[in-house]
Coordinates of C-alpha atoms and ligand atoms in Angstrom, one line a residue:
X1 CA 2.7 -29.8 1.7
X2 CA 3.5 -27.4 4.7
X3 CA 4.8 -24.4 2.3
X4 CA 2.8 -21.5 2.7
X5 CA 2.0 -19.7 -0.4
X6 CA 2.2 -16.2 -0.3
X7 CA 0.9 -15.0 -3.7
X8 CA -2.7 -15.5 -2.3
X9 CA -4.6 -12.6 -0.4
X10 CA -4.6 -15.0 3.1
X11 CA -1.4 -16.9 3.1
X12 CA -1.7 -20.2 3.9
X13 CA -1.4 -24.1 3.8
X14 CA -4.5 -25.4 4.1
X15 CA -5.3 -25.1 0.1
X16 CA -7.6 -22.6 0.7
X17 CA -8.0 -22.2 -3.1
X18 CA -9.7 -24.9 -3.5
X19 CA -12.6 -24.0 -1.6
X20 CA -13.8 -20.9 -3.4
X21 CA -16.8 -20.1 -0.8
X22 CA -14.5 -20.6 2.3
X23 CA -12.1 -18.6 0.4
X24 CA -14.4 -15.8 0.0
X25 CA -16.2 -15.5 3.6
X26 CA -12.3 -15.5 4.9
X27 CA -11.7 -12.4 2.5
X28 CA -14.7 -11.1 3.6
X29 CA -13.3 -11.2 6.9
X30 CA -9.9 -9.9 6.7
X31 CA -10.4 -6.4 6.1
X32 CA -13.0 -6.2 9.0
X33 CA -9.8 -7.7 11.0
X34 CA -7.4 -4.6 9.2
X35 CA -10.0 -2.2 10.6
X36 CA -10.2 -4.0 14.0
X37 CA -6.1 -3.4 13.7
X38 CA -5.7 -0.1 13.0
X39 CA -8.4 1.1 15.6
X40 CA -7.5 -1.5 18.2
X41 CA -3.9 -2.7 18.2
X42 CA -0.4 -0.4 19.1
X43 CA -1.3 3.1 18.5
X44 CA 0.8 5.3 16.8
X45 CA 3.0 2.8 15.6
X46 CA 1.8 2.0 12.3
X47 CA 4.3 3.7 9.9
X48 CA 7.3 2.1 11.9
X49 CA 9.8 -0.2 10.1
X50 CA 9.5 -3.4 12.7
X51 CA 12.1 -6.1 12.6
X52 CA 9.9 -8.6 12.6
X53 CA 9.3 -12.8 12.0
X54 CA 6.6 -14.0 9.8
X55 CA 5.8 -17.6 9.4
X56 CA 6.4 -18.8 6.1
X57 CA 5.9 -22.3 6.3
X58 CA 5.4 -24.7 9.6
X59 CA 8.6 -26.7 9.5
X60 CA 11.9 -25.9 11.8
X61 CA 13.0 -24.0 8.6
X62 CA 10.5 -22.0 7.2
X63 CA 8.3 -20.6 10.2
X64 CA 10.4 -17.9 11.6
X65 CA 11.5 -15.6 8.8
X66 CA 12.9 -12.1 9.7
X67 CA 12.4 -9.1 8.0
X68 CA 11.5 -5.3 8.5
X69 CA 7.7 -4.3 8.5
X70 CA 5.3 -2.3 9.0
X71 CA 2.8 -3.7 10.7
X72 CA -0.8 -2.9 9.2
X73 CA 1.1 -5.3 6.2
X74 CA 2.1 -7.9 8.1
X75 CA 1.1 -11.4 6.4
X76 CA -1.5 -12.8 9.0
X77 CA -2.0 -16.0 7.6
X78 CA -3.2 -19.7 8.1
X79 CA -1.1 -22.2 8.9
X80 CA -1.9 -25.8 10.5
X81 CA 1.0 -28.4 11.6
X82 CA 1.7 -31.0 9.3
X83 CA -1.7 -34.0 9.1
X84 CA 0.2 -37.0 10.9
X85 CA -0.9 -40.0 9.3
X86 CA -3.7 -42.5 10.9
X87 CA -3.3 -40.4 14.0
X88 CA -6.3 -41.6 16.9
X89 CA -7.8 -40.7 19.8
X90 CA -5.5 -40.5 22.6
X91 CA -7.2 -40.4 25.6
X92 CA -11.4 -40.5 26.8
X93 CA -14.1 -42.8 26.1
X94 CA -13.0 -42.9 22.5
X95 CA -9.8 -43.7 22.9
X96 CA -7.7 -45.2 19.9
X97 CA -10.7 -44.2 17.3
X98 CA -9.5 -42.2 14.4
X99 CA -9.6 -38.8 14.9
X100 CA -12.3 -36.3 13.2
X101 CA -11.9 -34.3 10.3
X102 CA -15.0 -32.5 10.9
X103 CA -16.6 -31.4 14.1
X104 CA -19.4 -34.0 15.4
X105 CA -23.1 -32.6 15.6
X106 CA -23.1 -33.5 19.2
X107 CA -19.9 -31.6 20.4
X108 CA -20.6 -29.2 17.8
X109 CA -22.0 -26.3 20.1
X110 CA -19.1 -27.1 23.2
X111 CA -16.4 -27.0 20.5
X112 CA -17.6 -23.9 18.7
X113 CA -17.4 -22.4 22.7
X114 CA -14.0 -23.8 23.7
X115 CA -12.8 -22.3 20.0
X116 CA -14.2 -18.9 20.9
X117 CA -13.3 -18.6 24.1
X118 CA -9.5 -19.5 22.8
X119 CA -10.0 -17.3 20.3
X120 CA -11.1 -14.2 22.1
X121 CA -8.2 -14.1 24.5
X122 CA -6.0 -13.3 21.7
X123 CA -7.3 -9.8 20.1
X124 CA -7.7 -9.1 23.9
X125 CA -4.6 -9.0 24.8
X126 CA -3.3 -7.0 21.6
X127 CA -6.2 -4.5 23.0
X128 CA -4.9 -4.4 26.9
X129 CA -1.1 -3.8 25.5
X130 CA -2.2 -1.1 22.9
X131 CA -0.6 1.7 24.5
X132 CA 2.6 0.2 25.8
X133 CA 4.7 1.5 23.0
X134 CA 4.9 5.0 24.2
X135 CA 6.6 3.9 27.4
X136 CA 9.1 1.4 25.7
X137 CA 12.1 0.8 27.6
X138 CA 14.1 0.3 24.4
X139 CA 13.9 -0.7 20.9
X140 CA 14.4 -4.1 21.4
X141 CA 11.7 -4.3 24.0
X142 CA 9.1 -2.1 21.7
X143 CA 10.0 -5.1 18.6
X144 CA 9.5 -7.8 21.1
X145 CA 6.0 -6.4 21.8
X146 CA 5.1 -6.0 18.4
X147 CA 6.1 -9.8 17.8
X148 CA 4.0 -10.9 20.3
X149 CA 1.4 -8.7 19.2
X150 CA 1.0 -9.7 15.3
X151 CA 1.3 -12.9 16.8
X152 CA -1.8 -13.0 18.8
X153 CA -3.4 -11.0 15.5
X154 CA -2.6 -14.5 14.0
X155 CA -3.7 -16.5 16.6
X156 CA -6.9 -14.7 16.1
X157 CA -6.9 -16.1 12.6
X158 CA -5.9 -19.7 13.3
X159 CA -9.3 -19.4 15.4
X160 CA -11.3 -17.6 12.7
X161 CA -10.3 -20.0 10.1
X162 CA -11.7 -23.2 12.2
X163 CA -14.9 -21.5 12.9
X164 CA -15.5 -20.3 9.6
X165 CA -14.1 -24.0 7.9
X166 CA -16.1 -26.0 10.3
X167 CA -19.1 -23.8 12.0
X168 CA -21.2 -22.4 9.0
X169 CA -22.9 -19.3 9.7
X170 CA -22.7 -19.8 13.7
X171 CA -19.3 -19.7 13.3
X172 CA -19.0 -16.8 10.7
X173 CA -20.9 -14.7 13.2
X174 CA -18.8 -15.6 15.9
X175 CA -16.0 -14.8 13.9
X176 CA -17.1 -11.0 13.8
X177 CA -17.8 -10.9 17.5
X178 CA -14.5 -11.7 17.9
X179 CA -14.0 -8.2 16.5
X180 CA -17.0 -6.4 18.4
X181 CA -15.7 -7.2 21.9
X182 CA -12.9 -5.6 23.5
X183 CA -10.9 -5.4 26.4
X184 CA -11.7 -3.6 29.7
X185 CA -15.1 -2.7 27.1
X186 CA -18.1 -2.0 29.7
X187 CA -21.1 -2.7 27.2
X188 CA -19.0 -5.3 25.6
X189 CA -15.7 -7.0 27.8
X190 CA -13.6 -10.1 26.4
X191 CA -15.0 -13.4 27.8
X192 CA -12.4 -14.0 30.9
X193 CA -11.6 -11.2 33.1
X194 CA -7.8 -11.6 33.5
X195 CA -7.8 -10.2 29.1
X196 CA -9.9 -7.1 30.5
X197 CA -7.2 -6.2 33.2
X198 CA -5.1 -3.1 32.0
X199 CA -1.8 -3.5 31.2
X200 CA -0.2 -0.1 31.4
X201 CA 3.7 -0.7 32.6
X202 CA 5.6 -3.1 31.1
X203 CA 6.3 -4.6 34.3
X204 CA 2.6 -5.6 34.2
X205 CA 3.5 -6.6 30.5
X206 CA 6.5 -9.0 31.8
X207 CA 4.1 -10.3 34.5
X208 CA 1.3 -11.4 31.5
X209 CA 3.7 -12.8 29.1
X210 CA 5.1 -14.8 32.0
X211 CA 1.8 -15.8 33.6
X212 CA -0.9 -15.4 31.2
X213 CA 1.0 -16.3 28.2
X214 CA 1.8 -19.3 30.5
X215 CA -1.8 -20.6 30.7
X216 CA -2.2 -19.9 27.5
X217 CA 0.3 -21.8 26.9
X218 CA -1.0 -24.7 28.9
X219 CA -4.7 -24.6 26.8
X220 CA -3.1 -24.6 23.8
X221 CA -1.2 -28.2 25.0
X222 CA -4.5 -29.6 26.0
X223 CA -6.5 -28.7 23.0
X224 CA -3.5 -30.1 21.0
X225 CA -4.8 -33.4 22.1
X226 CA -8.2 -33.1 20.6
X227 CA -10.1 -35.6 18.6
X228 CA -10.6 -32.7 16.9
X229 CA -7.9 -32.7 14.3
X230 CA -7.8 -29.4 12.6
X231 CA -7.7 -28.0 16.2
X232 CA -5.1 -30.0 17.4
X233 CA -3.4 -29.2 13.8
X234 CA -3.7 -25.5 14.5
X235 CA -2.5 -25.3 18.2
X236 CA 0.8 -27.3 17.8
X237 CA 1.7 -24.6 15.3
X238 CA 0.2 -21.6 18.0
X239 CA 2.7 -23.2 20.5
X240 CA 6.1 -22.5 18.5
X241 CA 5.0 -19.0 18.4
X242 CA 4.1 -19.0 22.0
X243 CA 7.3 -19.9 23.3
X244 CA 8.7 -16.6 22.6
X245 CA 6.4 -14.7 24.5
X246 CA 6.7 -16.6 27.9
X247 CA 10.4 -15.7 26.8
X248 CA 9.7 -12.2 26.7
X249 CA 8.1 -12.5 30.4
X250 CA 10.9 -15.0 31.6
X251 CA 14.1 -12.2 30.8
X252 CA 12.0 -9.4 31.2
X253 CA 11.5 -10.0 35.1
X254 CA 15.0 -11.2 35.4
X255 CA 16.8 -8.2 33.8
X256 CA 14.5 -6.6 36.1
X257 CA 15.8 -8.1 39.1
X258 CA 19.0 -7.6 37.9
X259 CA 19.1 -3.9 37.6
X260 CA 17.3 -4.1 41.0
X261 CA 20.4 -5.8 42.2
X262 CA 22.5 -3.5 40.1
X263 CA 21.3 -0.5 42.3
X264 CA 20.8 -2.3 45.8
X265 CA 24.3 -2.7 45.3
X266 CA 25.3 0.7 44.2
X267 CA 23.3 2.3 46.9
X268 CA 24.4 -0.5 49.5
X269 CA 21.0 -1.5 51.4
X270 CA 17.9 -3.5 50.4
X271 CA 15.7 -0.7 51.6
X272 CA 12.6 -0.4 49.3
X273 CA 12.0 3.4 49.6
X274 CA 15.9 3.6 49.2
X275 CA 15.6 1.2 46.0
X276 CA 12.8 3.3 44.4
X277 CA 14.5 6.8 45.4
X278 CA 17.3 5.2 43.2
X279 CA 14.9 4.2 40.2
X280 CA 15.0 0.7 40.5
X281 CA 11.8 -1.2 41.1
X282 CA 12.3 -2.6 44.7
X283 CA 12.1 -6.6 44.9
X284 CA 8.8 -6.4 47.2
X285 CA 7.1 -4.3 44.9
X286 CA 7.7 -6.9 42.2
X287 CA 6.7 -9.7 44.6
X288 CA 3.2 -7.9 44.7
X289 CA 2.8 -8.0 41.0
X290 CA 3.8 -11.4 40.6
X291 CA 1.3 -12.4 43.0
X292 CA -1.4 -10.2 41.2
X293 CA -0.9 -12.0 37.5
X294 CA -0.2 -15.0 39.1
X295 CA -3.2 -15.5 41.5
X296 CA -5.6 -13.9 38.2
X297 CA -4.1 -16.0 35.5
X298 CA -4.9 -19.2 37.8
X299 CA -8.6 -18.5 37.2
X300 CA -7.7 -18.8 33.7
X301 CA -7.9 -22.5 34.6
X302 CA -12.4 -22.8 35.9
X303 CA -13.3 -24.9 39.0
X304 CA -11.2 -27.3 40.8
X305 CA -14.4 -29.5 40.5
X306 CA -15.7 -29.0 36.9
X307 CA -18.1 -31.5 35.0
X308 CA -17.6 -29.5 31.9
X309 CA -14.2 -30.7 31.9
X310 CA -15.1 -33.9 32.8
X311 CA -17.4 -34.1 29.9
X312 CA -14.7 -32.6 27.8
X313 CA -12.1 -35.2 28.5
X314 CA -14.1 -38.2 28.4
X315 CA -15.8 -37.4 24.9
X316 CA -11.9 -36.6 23.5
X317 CA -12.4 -32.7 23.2
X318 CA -9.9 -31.3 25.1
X319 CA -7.0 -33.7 27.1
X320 CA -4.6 -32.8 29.5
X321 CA -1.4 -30.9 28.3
X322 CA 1.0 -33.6 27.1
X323 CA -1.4 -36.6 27.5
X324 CA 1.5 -38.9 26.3
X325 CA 3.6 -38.2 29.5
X326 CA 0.3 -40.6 31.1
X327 CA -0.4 -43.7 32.0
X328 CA -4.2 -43.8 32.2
X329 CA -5.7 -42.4 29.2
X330 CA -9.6 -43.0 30.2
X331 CA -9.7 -42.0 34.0
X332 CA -13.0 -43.6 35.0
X333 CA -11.5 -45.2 37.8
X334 CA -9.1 -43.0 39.7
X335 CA -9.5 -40.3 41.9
X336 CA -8.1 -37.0 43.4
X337 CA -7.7 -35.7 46.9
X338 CA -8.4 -32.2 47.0
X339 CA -8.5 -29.5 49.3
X340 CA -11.5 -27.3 49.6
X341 CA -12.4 -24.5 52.5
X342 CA -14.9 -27.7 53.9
X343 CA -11.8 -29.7 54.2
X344 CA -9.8 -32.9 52.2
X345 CA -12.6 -34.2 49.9
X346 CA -11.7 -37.7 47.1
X347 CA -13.2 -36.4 44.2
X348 CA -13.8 -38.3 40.5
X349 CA -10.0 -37.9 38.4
X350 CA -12.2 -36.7 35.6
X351 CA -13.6 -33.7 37.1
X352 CA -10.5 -32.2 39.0
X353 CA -8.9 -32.1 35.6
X354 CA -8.5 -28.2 35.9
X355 CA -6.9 -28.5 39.2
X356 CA -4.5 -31.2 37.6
X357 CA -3.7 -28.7 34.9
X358 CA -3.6 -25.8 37.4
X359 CA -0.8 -27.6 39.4
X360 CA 1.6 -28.8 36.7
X361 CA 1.0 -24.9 35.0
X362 CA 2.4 -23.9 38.6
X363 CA 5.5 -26.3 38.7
X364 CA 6.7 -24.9 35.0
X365 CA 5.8 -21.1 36.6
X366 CA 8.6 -22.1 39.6
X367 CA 11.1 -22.6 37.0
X368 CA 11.3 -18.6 36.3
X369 CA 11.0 -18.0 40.1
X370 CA 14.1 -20.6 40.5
X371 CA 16.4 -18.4 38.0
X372 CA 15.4 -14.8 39.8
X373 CA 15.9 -16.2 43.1
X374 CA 19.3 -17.3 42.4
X375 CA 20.5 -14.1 40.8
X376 CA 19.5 -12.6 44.3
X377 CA 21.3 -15.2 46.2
X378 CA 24.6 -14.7 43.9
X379 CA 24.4 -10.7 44.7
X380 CA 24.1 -11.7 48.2
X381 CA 20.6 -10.2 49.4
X382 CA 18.4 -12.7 51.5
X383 CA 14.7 -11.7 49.9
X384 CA 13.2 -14.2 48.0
X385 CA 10.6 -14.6 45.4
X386 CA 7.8 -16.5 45.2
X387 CA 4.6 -17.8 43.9
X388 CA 1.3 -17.1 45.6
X389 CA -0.6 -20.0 47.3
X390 CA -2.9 -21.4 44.6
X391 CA -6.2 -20.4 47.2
X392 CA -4.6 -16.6 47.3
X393 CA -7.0 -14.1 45.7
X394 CA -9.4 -16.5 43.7
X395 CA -12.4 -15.1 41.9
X396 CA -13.6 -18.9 40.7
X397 CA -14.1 -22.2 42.1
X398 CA -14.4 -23.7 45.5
X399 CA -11.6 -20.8 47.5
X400 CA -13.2 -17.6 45.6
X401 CA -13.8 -14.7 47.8
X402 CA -12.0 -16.7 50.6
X403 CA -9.5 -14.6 52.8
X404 CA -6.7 -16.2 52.5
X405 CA -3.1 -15.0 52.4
X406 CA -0.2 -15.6 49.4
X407 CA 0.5 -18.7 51.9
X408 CA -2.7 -20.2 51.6
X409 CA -3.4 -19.4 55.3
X410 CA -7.0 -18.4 55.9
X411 CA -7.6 -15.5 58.1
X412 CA -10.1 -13.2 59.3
X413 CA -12.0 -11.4 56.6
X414 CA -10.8 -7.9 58.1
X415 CA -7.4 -9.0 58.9
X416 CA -7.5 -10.1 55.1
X417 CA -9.0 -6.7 54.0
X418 CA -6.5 -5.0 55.9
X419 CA -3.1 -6.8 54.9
X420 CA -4.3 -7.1 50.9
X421 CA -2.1 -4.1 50.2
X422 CA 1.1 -5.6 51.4
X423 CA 0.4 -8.2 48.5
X424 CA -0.9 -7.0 45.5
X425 CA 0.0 -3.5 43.9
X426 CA -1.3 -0.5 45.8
X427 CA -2.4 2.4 43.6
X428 CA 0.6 4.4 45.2
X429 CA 2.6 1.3 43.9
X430 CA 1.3 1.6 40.5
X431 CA 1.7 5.0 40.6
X432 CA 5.3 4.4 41.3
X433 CA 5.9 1.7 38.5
X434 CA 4.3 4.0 36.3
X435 CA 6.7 7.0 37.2
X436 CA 10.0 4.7 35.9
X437 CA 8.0 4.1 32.4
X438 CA 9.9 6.8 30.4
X439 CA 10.5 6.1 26.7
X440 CA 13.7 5.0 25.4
X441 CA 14.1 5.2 21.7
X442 CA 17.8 5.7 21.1
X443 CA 19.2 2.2 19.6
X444 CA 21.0 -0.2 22.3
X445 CA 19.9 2.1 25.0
X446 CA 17.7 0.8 28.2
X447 CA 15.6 3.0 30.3
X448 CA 17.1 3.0 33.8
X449 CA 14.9 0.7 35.7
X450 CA 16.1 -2.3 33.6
X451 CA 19.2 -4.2 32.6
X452 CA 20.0 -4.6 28.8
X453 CA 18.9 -8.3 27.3
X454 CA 21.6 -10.7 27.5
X455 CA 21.5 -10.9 23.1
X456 CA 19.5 -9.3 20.6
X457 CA 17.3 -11.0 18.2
X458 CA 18.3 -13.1 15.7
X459 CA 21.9 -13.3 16.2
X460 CA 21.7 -9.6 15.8
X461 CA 23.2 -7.2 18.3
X462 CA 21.5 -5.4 21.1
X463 CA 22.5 -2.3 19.4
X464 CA 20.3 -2.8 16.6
X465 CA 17.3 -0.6 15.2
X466 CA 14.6 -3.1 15.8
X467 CA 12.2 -0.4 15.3
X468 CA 12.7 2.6 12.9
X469 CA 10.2 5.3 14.2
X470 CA 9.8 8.1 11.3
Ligands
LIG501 FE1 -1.8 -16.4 21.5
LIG502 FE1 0.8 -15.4 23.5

């Protein structure tokens, strides 16, 4: 039931066959999406043979299939986690109803939006990384990219096919402005502003897949537990693809930090301008560009007070990530203490739901932080990482535009203006980053700012020619 069959123009398992006009408008689609590739996704790399994994069915077996490609054919496809039988409602007013096959007319316009919104972060981000490739730091790190970029091409389509499916012509017109917007675009940006940030080092790259990935991450959980059941279908399958690219963030920093080591110890001192003289990128440098993706993808998350997701939560559209792990499924009578600029305030469980998110998406970030700051510890240097104060540099909700510091001290405004420098990158510190990005094409080579990966992929070794460049 969950085998994906190939032999049709979309590959899929959602018997798209059988619905000739859905069928069609998808086909309709897909080369728009081609065109949107080619013009829009890694340039220059198109020709390349990429070691890649396709999804050919959604079980432990069948959805991570290697094989070389080039990208432009890659088999974007449809593919929805298994139907779990007499599955219900699992949290909100609804509770332990069955769940919908189709969309509601009442929810019908705030699912189409939560579906877009989803859906536009994904060709966005293929759009800020489009350049990355000609500043690889080795083969295996140019694949890796590509992974995660076919990947969001698909995510793009798990989208599509729900708003085409289950929208009408509303949704087959959103489907093409998925294609229309782009990136950083000044007529037209992506929706959230964290997907029209450049990313133009692959230290910046390591920081999004680890962050931004992250909260993507973190959505994808919560719309899992929809009442909705071909989106929760659709975003348990998005999540075993996701994992690899917080991976991709999570060893990228640390074999950062480990080269960094590497050279402080070479060069024996901890002195930045020493560090960067050497080629390394120096440990409070990196601090600065945690603290930018991390205090930007935190936005990702709305309001602290938010009756949209109030709404949300009690009419079973969108739960909290891992609703199980739960004891009170309806929330109508608890509340939550939280802190605003004005002071402590008890606010309605139901509407600080984005702040409940926000804070366990922060405990899972520490986890990376933990491993870092021990491989600094074992080389014997006293800095530490660490996460920004959740109040530091926010654009939305009840601290934006407050000057506070990574702490989550407020100051002065100038004192704020003056000291912002010291904690997100500079453009002398970009400048520098961008220096170090030299590309490294030879197989099982690393360019000199970063340690090798630990393994290559697959079982296969480091060495390998995950990319053959003609
Ligand atoms: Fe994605
Ligand atoms: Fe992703």
């Amino acid at each position: 039931m969950s085998s994906v069959n190939y032999a049709e123009k979309i590959p899929n398992n959602v018997n798209l066959v059988s619905d000739r006009t859905l069928q069609r408008a998808l086909e309709h689609w897909q080369p728009h999406f081609i065109e949107w590739w080619k013009g829009m996704g890694p340039s220059d790399f198109q020709s390349a043979d990429v070691y890649l994994r396709t999804a050919t069915s959604v079980d432990a077996q069948g959805w991570a299939t290697y094989g070389t490609v080039k990208m432009p054919d890659y088999r974007w496809g449809i593919f929805l986690a298994d139907q779990q039988a007499e599955r219900k409602i699992g949290f909100g007013d609804q509770m332990g109803r069955p769940v919908w096959q189709q969309v509601p007319g009442e929810y019908r316009s705030t699912l189409r939006r939560l579906i877009v919104t989803q859906g536009d972060t994904e060709p966005a981000s293929v759009e800020q990384q489009r350049l990355l490739g000609h500043t690889c730091p080795s083969l295996y790190d140019l694949r890796n990219l590509f992974q995660i970029n076919v990947e969001e091409g698909r995510h793009l389509w798990a989208m599509v096919y729900l708003l085409h499916a289950y929208f009408g012509r509303d949704g087959r017109e959103e489907a093409e402005e998925l294609l229309a917007r782009h990136s950083g675009d000044a007529d037209k940006p992506r929706i959230l502003t964290t997907f029209n940030e450049p990313i133009s080092d692959w230290l910046s790259l390591y920081c999004f897949t680890y962050f931004t990935d992250r909260d993507g991450k973190y959505q994808l959980k919560s719309l899992a537990e929809s009442a909705f059941d071909p989106l929760s279908r659709t975003c348990r399958f998005m999540l075993t693809e996701e994992a690899h690219h917080m991976f991709v963030g999570e060893t990228g920093i640390g074999r950062v930090v480990k080269r960094t080591l590497e050279v402080m110890k070479e060069i024996g001192t901890d002195d930045p301008a020493k560090v960067r003289a050497a080629g390394a990128v120096d440990l409070p440098t990196l601090q600065k560009y945690l603290n930018f993706w991390c205090s930007s993808s935190l936005d990702l998350f709305g309001s602290e007070i938010s009756s949209n997701s109030a709404a949300n939560f009690a009419n079973g559209l969108k739960g909290r990530p891992d609703e199980a792990q739960y004891e009170d499924h309806v929330l109508r009578a608890s509340s939550f203490k939280m802190m605003t600029p004005a002071g402590a305030e008890e606010v309605p469980m139901l509407n600080a739901l984005n702040e409940v998110m926000r804070e366990s998406y922060l405990k899972d970030c520490e986890i990376g932080l933990k491993r870092w700051n021990r491989q600094i510890e074992r080389a014997g240097f006293a800095f530490r990482l660490a996460l920004p104060s959740s109040r530091f540099r926010r654009t939305i909700g009840a601290w934006a535009g407050q000057p506070v510091d990574p702490e989550g001290k407020m100051l002065a405004k100038e004192e704020y203006e003056k000291q912002l420098g010291q904690w997100i990158p500079t453009e002398a510190d970009r400048a520098f980053v961008h220096s170090l990005m030299q590309k490294v094409t030879e197989p099982g080579k690393m360019a000199a700012w970063i340690a090798p990966p630990e393994r290559g992929i697959n079982n296969l070794p480091v060495e390998y020619e995950y990319v053959k460049l003609h």
